[in-house]
Structures are given as structure tokens and as C-alpha cells.
């Protein structure tokens, strides 16, 4: 049973545009979330984490968390071709110290 | 300068054979993990170790055995390989459980 669901599966955005990625959890035990990015041929790399309701901004990236609805989103403004990658939402399982990943969103930035 | 070293980068194995995937981390982390990524199940957690002790095992098969000879090493032994084991295996580490997890570049295993 997938406890972290991502949408859309793939997304194409023009260079300079805004990309919006979504993630919903079905487990209220998840208290915070991570966003990871994976470029082709590489391992995933953490972008940012979000613990509190509301927005968290880091450069061109803004995460938004709504704990009541267990929804987290990632918005990338002024998208660059280097942002083309797989993006994963992940929730930590506190008891076991593991990350539960969503199935990923493939983002393509078109020049 | 990679801080998590996985060897080999690519591996082709024959069905029924045994292989060991190597992982060393130089981040001074106390927790290490193995994850698997395939087209069918992206980024699936396999094992977690903390201070060289097994914390969690989500791998149904005993054919997968992690081996921790040193604090910064966590190798993965896979026996009786099957074509379904074909995937990219990522080693990862974190300072402790529930902190940022850092991933290696992966070992891409193909079983023929």
C-alpha cells in the first residue's frame, strides 16, 4: 500500500515558468516531509524539508505543507533546464528511521 | 568528491549467482541504509543500520544480507540472483535516524 502519493506523474514546463508538484500522504503518523531531486544517473539529493504548516522558501523553491489534509507541494519558480529531473516526496517513519518515498514526478524544462 | 562510494557502478550477473555490492561512507554518519530503485517500484527501502546494528529490514527475502564490517561500511550480499533483482541499488547514510539522508550514486545490477 503506497502511503505517499505524488502527482502529476510527469510535467513539462517552459524555461522561466513555474513548476508545481504535489504529494499527499495517507498516514497521519507522518509529521514532516522531504523533497528529493534525482538527476539521470545520480542518486537522489535532498532539496528541502518542511515541518510546519505553511510555506518554506529556499531560493527558487517553495514548499507548502497542510497537515490537516496531509498535503505537501513544491513550487519551482523561474524553472531552468537544470531543474529537469525526477522529484520525490518522502516521509520519515520515526520508529524505523526510514524514508517512505512517493513514486516520483518527472519534470522536464523546455528551453 | 563523492562522500558515499558505491562499487561497482555497473554489474551484470547470471541467474543463480551471488554478488556483493560495496558501500563506504566518509560523512561520519552513524546510520546507513540500502534502497532499491526499479521501473516497477521506485525508491524502495530495504535495510537500515544504526551504529552497525540492524534497525529495520523490509526485504522479504533472506537472499539479501547486509554486512557491516566497519562503522562506515555497509555492503549488500545477494545470493541466488533472479532477473527480478535487476535494479539500481542505492546506499545511503544519515547522521542519525530521522535526519537528512544522503545517497550514493548507485550500483546498477542486471541479472541475465
mmCIF file of C-alpha atoms in Angstrom:
data_model
loop_
_atom_site.group_PDB
_atom_site.id
_atom_site.type_symbol
_atom_site.label_atom_id
_atom_site.label_comp_id
_atom_site.label_asym_id
_atom_site.label_seq_id
_atom_site.Cartn_x
_atom_site.Cartn_y
_atom_site.Cartn_z
ATOM 1 C CA UNK A 1 0.000 0.000 0.000
ATOM 2 C CA UNK A 2 1.508 3.282 -1.170
ATOM 3 C CA UNK A 3 1.411 5.736 1.739
ATOM 4 C CA UNK A 4 2.793 8.689 -0.194
ATOM 5 C CA UNK A 5 1.146 9.602 -3.500
ATOM 6 C CA UNK A 6 2.588 12.094 -5.955
ATOM 7 C CA UNK A 7 1.059 13.938 -8.877
ATOM 8 C CA UNK A 8 1.418 14.508 -11.676
ATOM 9 C CA UNK A 9 3.440 11.560 -12.926
ATOM 10 C CA UNK A 10 5.193 13.827 -15.412
ATOM 11 C CA UNK A 11 5.234 17.554 -16.050
ATOM 12 C CA UNK A 12 6.601 19.748 -18.826
ATOM 13 C CA UNK A 13 7.236 23.421 -18.105
ATOM 14 C CA UNK A 14 8.778 26.109 -20.330
ATOM 15 C CA UNK A 15 12.054 27.626 -19.202
ATOM 16 C CA UNK A 16 11.381 30.507 -16.850
ATOM 17 C CA UNK A 17 7.976 29.122 -15.895
ATOM 18 C CA UNK A 18 6.551 27.826 -12.626
ATOM 19 C CA UNK A 19 6.503 24.094 -11.881
ATOM 20 C CA UNK A 20 4.107 22.783 -9.237
ATOM 21 C CA UNK A 21 4.405 19.283 -7.809
ATOM 22 C CA UNK A 22 2.016 17.657 -5.355
ATOM 23 C CA UNK A 23 2.186 14.982 -2.696
ATOM 24 C CA UNK A 24 -0.443 13.503 -0.408
ATOM 25 C CA UNK A 25 0.008 11.098 2.467
ATOM 26 C CA UNK A 26 -2.473 8.563 3.749
ATOM 27 C CA UNK A 27 -0.684 8.148 7.084
ATOM 28 C CA UNK A 28 -1.241 10.710 9.860
ATOM 29 C CA UNK A 29 1.884 9.430 11.619
ATOM 30 C CA UNK A 30 3.998 11.279 9.086
ATOM 31 C CA UNK A 31 4.907 14.516 10.816
ATOM 32 C CA UNK A 32 7.074 16.158 8.205
ATOM 33 C CA UNK A 33 8.200 15.714 4.647
ATOM 34 C CA UNK A 34 11.269 15.929 2.446
ATOM 35 C CA UNK A 35 11.588 16.786 -1.213
ATOM 36 C CA UNK A 36 14.355 14.988 -3.076
ATOM 37 C CA UNK A 37 15.609 15.517 -6.621
ATOM 38 C CA UNK A 38 17.299 12.895 -8.765
ATOM 39 C CA UNK A 39 19.136 13.722 -11.978
ATOM 40 C CA UNK A 40 19.656 10.952 -14.508
ATOM 41 C CA UNK A 41 22.459 8.582 -13.463
ATOM 42 C CA UNK A 42 22.720 10.058 -9.992
ATOM 43 C CA UNK A 43 21.401 9.267 -6.548
ATOM 44 C CA UNK A 44 18.585 11.342 -5.026
ATOM 45 C CA UNK A 45 19.622 14.544 -3.285
ATOM 46 C CA UNK A 46 17.637 16.371 -0.642
ATOM 47 C CA UNK A 47 16.209 19.738 -1.689
ATOM 48 C CA UNK A 48 14.432 20.718 1.477
ATOM 49 C CA UNK A 49 12.342 19.530 4.370
ATOM 50 C CA UNK A 50 9.185 21.064 5.785
ATOM 51 C CA UNK A 51 7.937 20.558 9.327
ATOM 52 C CA UNK A 52 5.364 23.309 9.897
ATOM 53 C CA UNK A 53 2.115 24.282 8.235
ATOM 54 C CA UNK A 54 2.508 26.974 5.616
ATOM 55 C CA UNK A 55 5.301 27.913 3.251
ATOM 56 C CA UNK A 56 9.032 27.389 3.390
ATOM 57 C CA UNK A 57 11.156 29.141 0.791
ATOM 58 C CA UNK A 58 14.693 28.290 -0.272
ATOM 59 C CA UNK A 59 15.827 30.270 -3.284
ATOM 60 C CA UNK A 60 13.620 29.426 -6.259
ATOM 61 C CA UNK A 61 11.993 26.542 -4.379
ATOM 62 C CA UNK A 62 8.955 26.896 -2.118
ATOM 63 C CA UNK A 63 7.392 24.009 -0.223
ATOM 64 C CA UNK A 64 3.916 24.226 1.241
ATOM 65 C CA UNK A 65 2.529 21.918 3.926
ATOM 66 C CA UNK A 66 -1.054 21.453 5.065
ATOM 67 C CA UNK A 67 -1.008 18.968 7.927
ATOM 68 C CA UNK A 68 -4.784 18.813 8.198
ATOM 69 C CA UNK A 69 -5.091 17.461 4.667
ATOM 70 C CA UNK A 70 -1.675 15.728 4.706
ATOM 71 C CA UNK A 71 -0.805 17.583 1.528
ATOM 72 C CA UNK A 72 2.600 18.956 0.624
ATOM 73 C CA UNK A 73 3.570 20.731 -2.558
ATOM 74 C CA UNK A 74 6.751 22.008 -4.176
ATOM 75 C CA UNK A 75 6.805 25.060 -6.421
ATOM 76 C CA UNK A 76 9.781 25.930 -8.553
ATOM 77 C CA UNK A 77 9.782 29.439 -9.977
ATOM 78 C CA UNK A 78 11.920 30.628 -12.893
ATOM 79 C CA UNK A 79 12.488 26.993 -13.911
ATOM 80 C CA UNK A 80 15.836 26.208 -15.517
ATOM 81 C CA UNK A 81 16.813 23.333 -17.848
ATOM 82 C CA UNK A 82 18.995 22.024 -14.994
ATOM 83 C CA UNK A 83 15.799 21.527 -12.958
ATOM 84 C CA UNK A 84 14.823 18.698 -15.315
ATOM 85 C CA UNK A 85 14.897 15.635 -13.068
ATOM 86 C CA UNK A 86 12.823 13.183 -11.041
ATOM 87 C CA UNK A 87 11.329 14.748 -7.929
ATOM 88 C CA UNK A 88 10.353 12.664 -4.935
ATOM 89 C CA UNK A 89 8.322 13.467 -1.905
ATOM 90 C CA UNK A 90 9.386 11.431 1.138
ATOM 91 C CA UNK A 91 8.092 10.994 4.669
ATOM 92 C CA UNK A 92 10.213 9.639 7.528
ATOM 93 C CA UNK A 93 8.991 6.694 9.555
ATOM 94 C CA UNK A 94 10.140 7.795 13.009
ATOM 95 C CA UNK A 95 10.231 4.372 14.609
ATOM 96 C CA UNK A 96 12.384 2.793 11.975
ATOM 97 C CA UNK A 97 14.362 5.755 10.673
ATOM 98 C CA UNK A 98 13.468 5.064 7.086
ATOM 99 C CA UNK A 99 12.095 7.260 4.349
ATOM 100 C CA UNK A 100 8.869 6.347 2.562
ATOM 101 C CA UNK A 101 9.089 7.719 -0.978
ATOM 102 C CA UNK A 102 6.337 8.600 -3.394
ATOM 103 C CA UNK A 103 6.528 7.259 -6.907
ATOM 104 C CA UNK A 104 8.053 10.478 -8.254
ATOM 105 C CA UNK A 105 7.253 13.243 -10.734
ATOM 106 C CA UNK A 106 9.354 13.540 -13.867
ATOM 107 C CA UNK A 107 9.897 17.230 -14.568
ATOM 108 C CA UNK A 108 11.068 18.423 -17.975
ATOM 109 C CA UNK A 109 12.002 22.046 -18.541
ATOM 110 C CA UNK A 110 11.754 23.025 -22.196
ATOM 111 C CA UNK A 111 14.181 25.727 -23.447
ATOM 112 C CA UNK B 1 34.322 14.397 -4.486
ATOM 113 C CA UNK B 2 31.825 11.669 -3.604
ATOM 114 C CA UNK B 3 31.364 11.050 0.100
ATOM 115 C CA UNK B 4 29.418 7.828 -0.361
ATOM 116 C CA UNK B 5 31.282 5.385 -2.563
ATOM 117 C CA UNK B 6 29.471 2.501 -4.180
ATOM 118 C CA UNK B 7 31.230 -0.213 -6.154
ATOM 119 C CA UNK B 8 30.834 -1.355 -8.795
ATOM 120 C CA UNK B 9 28.838 1.217 -10.748
ATOM 121 C CA UNK B 10 27.506 -1.443 -13.142
ATOM 122 C CA UNK B 11 27.173 -5.165 -12.561
ATOM 123 C CA UNK B 12 25.922 -7.968 -14.801
ATOM 124 C CA UNK B 13 25.234 -11.295 -13.109
ATOM 125 C CA UNK B 14 23.990 -14.699 -14.185
ATOM 126 C CA UNK B 15 20.762 -16.077 -12.691
ATOM 127 C CA UNK B 16 21.552 -18.153 -9.615
ATOM 128 C CA UNK B 17 24.884 -16.496 -8.888
ATOM 129 C CA UNK B 18 25.905 -14.421 -5.865
ATOM 130 C CA UNK B 19 27.164 -10.829 -5.800
ATOM 131 C CA UNK B 20 28.308 -8.328 -3.193
ATOM 132 C CA UNK B 21 27.609 -4.628 -3.565
ATOM 133 C CA UNK B 22 30.109 -2.429 -1.754
ATOM 134 C CA UNK B 23 29.337 0.792 0.120
ATOM 135 C CA UNK B 24 31.587 3.097 2.129
ATOM 136 C CA UNK B 25 30.643 6.489 3.505
ATOM 137 C CA UNK B 26 33.030 9.231 4.590
ATOM 138 C CA UNK B 27 30.494 11.599 6.106
ATOM 139 C CA UNK B 28 30.991 10.385 9.665
ATOM 140 C CA UNK B 29 27.390 9.211 9.782
ATOM 141 C CA UNK B 30 26.063 6.677 12.258
ATOM 142 C CA UNK B 31 23.118 5.381 10.243
ATOM 143 C CA UNK B 32 23.353 3.612 6.905
ATOM 144 C CA UNK B 33 20.708 2.285 4.535
ATOM 145 C CA UNK B 34 20.063 0.362 1.362
ATOM 146 C CA UNK B 35 17.351 1.371 -1.083
ATOM 147 C CA UNK B 36 16.386 -0.191 -4.398
ATOM 148 C CA UNK B 37 15.030 1.554 -7.468
ATOM 149 C CA UNK B 38 13.419 -0.135 -10.430
ATOM 150 C CA UNK B 39 10.823 0.789 -13.020
ATOM 151 C CA UNK B 40 8.225 -1.216 -11.060
ATOM 152 C CA UNK B 41 8.915 0.166 -7.575
ATOM 153 C CA UNK B 42 10.804 3.423 -7.441
ATOM 154 C CA UNK B 43 12.986 4.030 -4.325
ATOM 155 C CA UNK B 44 12.029 1.140 -2.109
ATOM 156 C CA UNK B 45 13.539 0.951 1.386
ATOM 157 C CA UNK B 46 15.423 -2.287 2.101
ATOM 158 C CA UNK B 47 17.502 -2.041 5.314
ATOM 159 C CA UNK B 48 18.572 0.432 7.955
ATOM 160 C CA UNK B 49 21.551 0.145 10.280
ATOM 161 C CA UNK B 50 22.407 2.346 13.224
ATOM 162 C CA UNK B 51 25.805 2.044 14.932
ATOM 163 C CA UNK B 52 26.305 -1.177 12.958
ATOM 164 C CA UNK B 53 23.128 -2.754 14.307
ATOM 165 C CA UNK B 54 20.194 -3.730 12.107
ATOM 166 C CA UNK B 55 17.247 -1.424 12.806
ATOM 167 C CA UNK B 56 14.794 -2.424 10.129
ATOM 168 C CA UNK B 57 14.536 -4.986 7.357
ATOM 169 C CA UNK B 58 11.822 -4.562 4.756
ATOM 170 C CA UNK B 59 13.211 -7.162 2.380
ATOM 171 C CA UNK B 60 11.011 -10.230 2.281
ATOM 172 C CA UNK B 61 13.770 -12.498 1.030
ATOM 173 C CA UNK B 62 16.695 -13.797 3.081
ATOM 174 C CA UNK B 63 18.695 -13.770 -0.163
ATOM 175 C CA UNK B 64 19.546 -10.157 0.672
ATOM 176 C CA UNK B 65 22.037 -9.862 3.531
ATOM 177 C CA UNK B 66 23.675 -6.593 4.605
ATOM 178 C CA UNK B 67 27.167 -6.846 6.049
ATOM 179 C CA UNK B 68 28.731 -4.173 8.249
ATOM 180 C CA UNK B 69 32.408 -4.869 8.948
ATOM 181 C CA UNK B 70 33.183 -1.274 9.960
ATOM 182 C CA UNK B 71 31.137 1.684 11.141
ATOM 183 C CA UNK B 72 31.325 3.389 7.737
ATOM 184 C CA UNK B 73 30.790 0.238 5.643
ATOM 185 C CA UNK B 74 27.525 -1.445 4.717
ATOM 186 C CA UNK B 75 27.842 -3.997 1.941
ATOM 187 C CA UNK B 76 24.927 -5.909 0.458
ATOM 188 C CA UNK B 77 25.259 -9.580 -0.373
ATOM 189 C CA UNK B 78 22.677 -11.006 -2.756
ATOM 190 C CA UNK B 79 22.527 -14.765 -3.297
ATOM 191 C CA UNK B 80 20.652 -16.922 -5.799
ATOM 192 C CA UNK B 81 20.139 -13.934 -8.081
ATOM 193 C CA UNK B 82 16.943 -13.688 -10.137
ATOM 194 C CA UNK B 83 16.123 -11.492 -13.141
ATOM 195 C CA UNK B 84 13.595 -9.697 -10.912
ATOM 196 C CA UNK B 85 16.511 -8.479 -8.765
ATOM 197 C CA UNK B 86 17.600 -6.260 -11.654
ATOM 198 C CA UNK B 87 17.521 -2.713 -10.317
ATOM 199 C CA UNK B 88 19.706 0.143 -9.174
ATOM 200 C CA UNK B 89 20.755 -0.304 -5.564
ATOM 201 C CA UNK B 90 21.474 2.844 -3.580
ATOM 202 C CA UNK B 91 23.460 3.012 -0.403
ATOM 203 C CA UNK B 92 22.614 5.964 1.830
ATOM 204 C CA UNK B 93 23.573 7.392 5.187
ATOM 205 C CA UNK B 94 22.488 9.972 7.735
ATOM 206 C CA UNK B 95 23.984 11.467 10.880
ATOM 207 C CA UNK B 96 21.356 9.591 12.850
ATOM 208 C CA UNK B 97 17.850 8.292 12.199
ATOM 209 C CA UNK B 98 15.371 10.914 11.000
ATOM 210 C CA UNK B 99 17.946 13.427 9.779
ATOM 211 C CA UNK B 100 18.778 14.231 6.154
ATOM 212 C CA UNK B 101 19.607 11.113 4.179
ATOM 213 C CA UNK B 102 22.478 11.292 1.677
ATOM 214 C CA UNK B 103 22.586 8.859 -1.222
ATOM 215 C CA UNK B 104 25.425 7.331 -3.206
ATOM 216 C CA UNK B 105 25.356 7.144 -6.996
ATOM 217 C CA UNK B 106 24.105 3.577 -7.022
ATOM 218 C CA UNK B 107 25.073 0.192 -8.398
ATOM 219 C CA UNK B 108 23.071 -0.813 -11.445
ATOM 220 C CA UNK B 109 22.556 -4.572 -11.319
ATOM 221 C CA UNK B 110 21.350 -6.556 -14.311
ATOM 222 C CA UNK B 111 20.591 -10.256 -13.863
ATOM 223 C CA UNK B 112 20.511 -12.281 -17.076
#
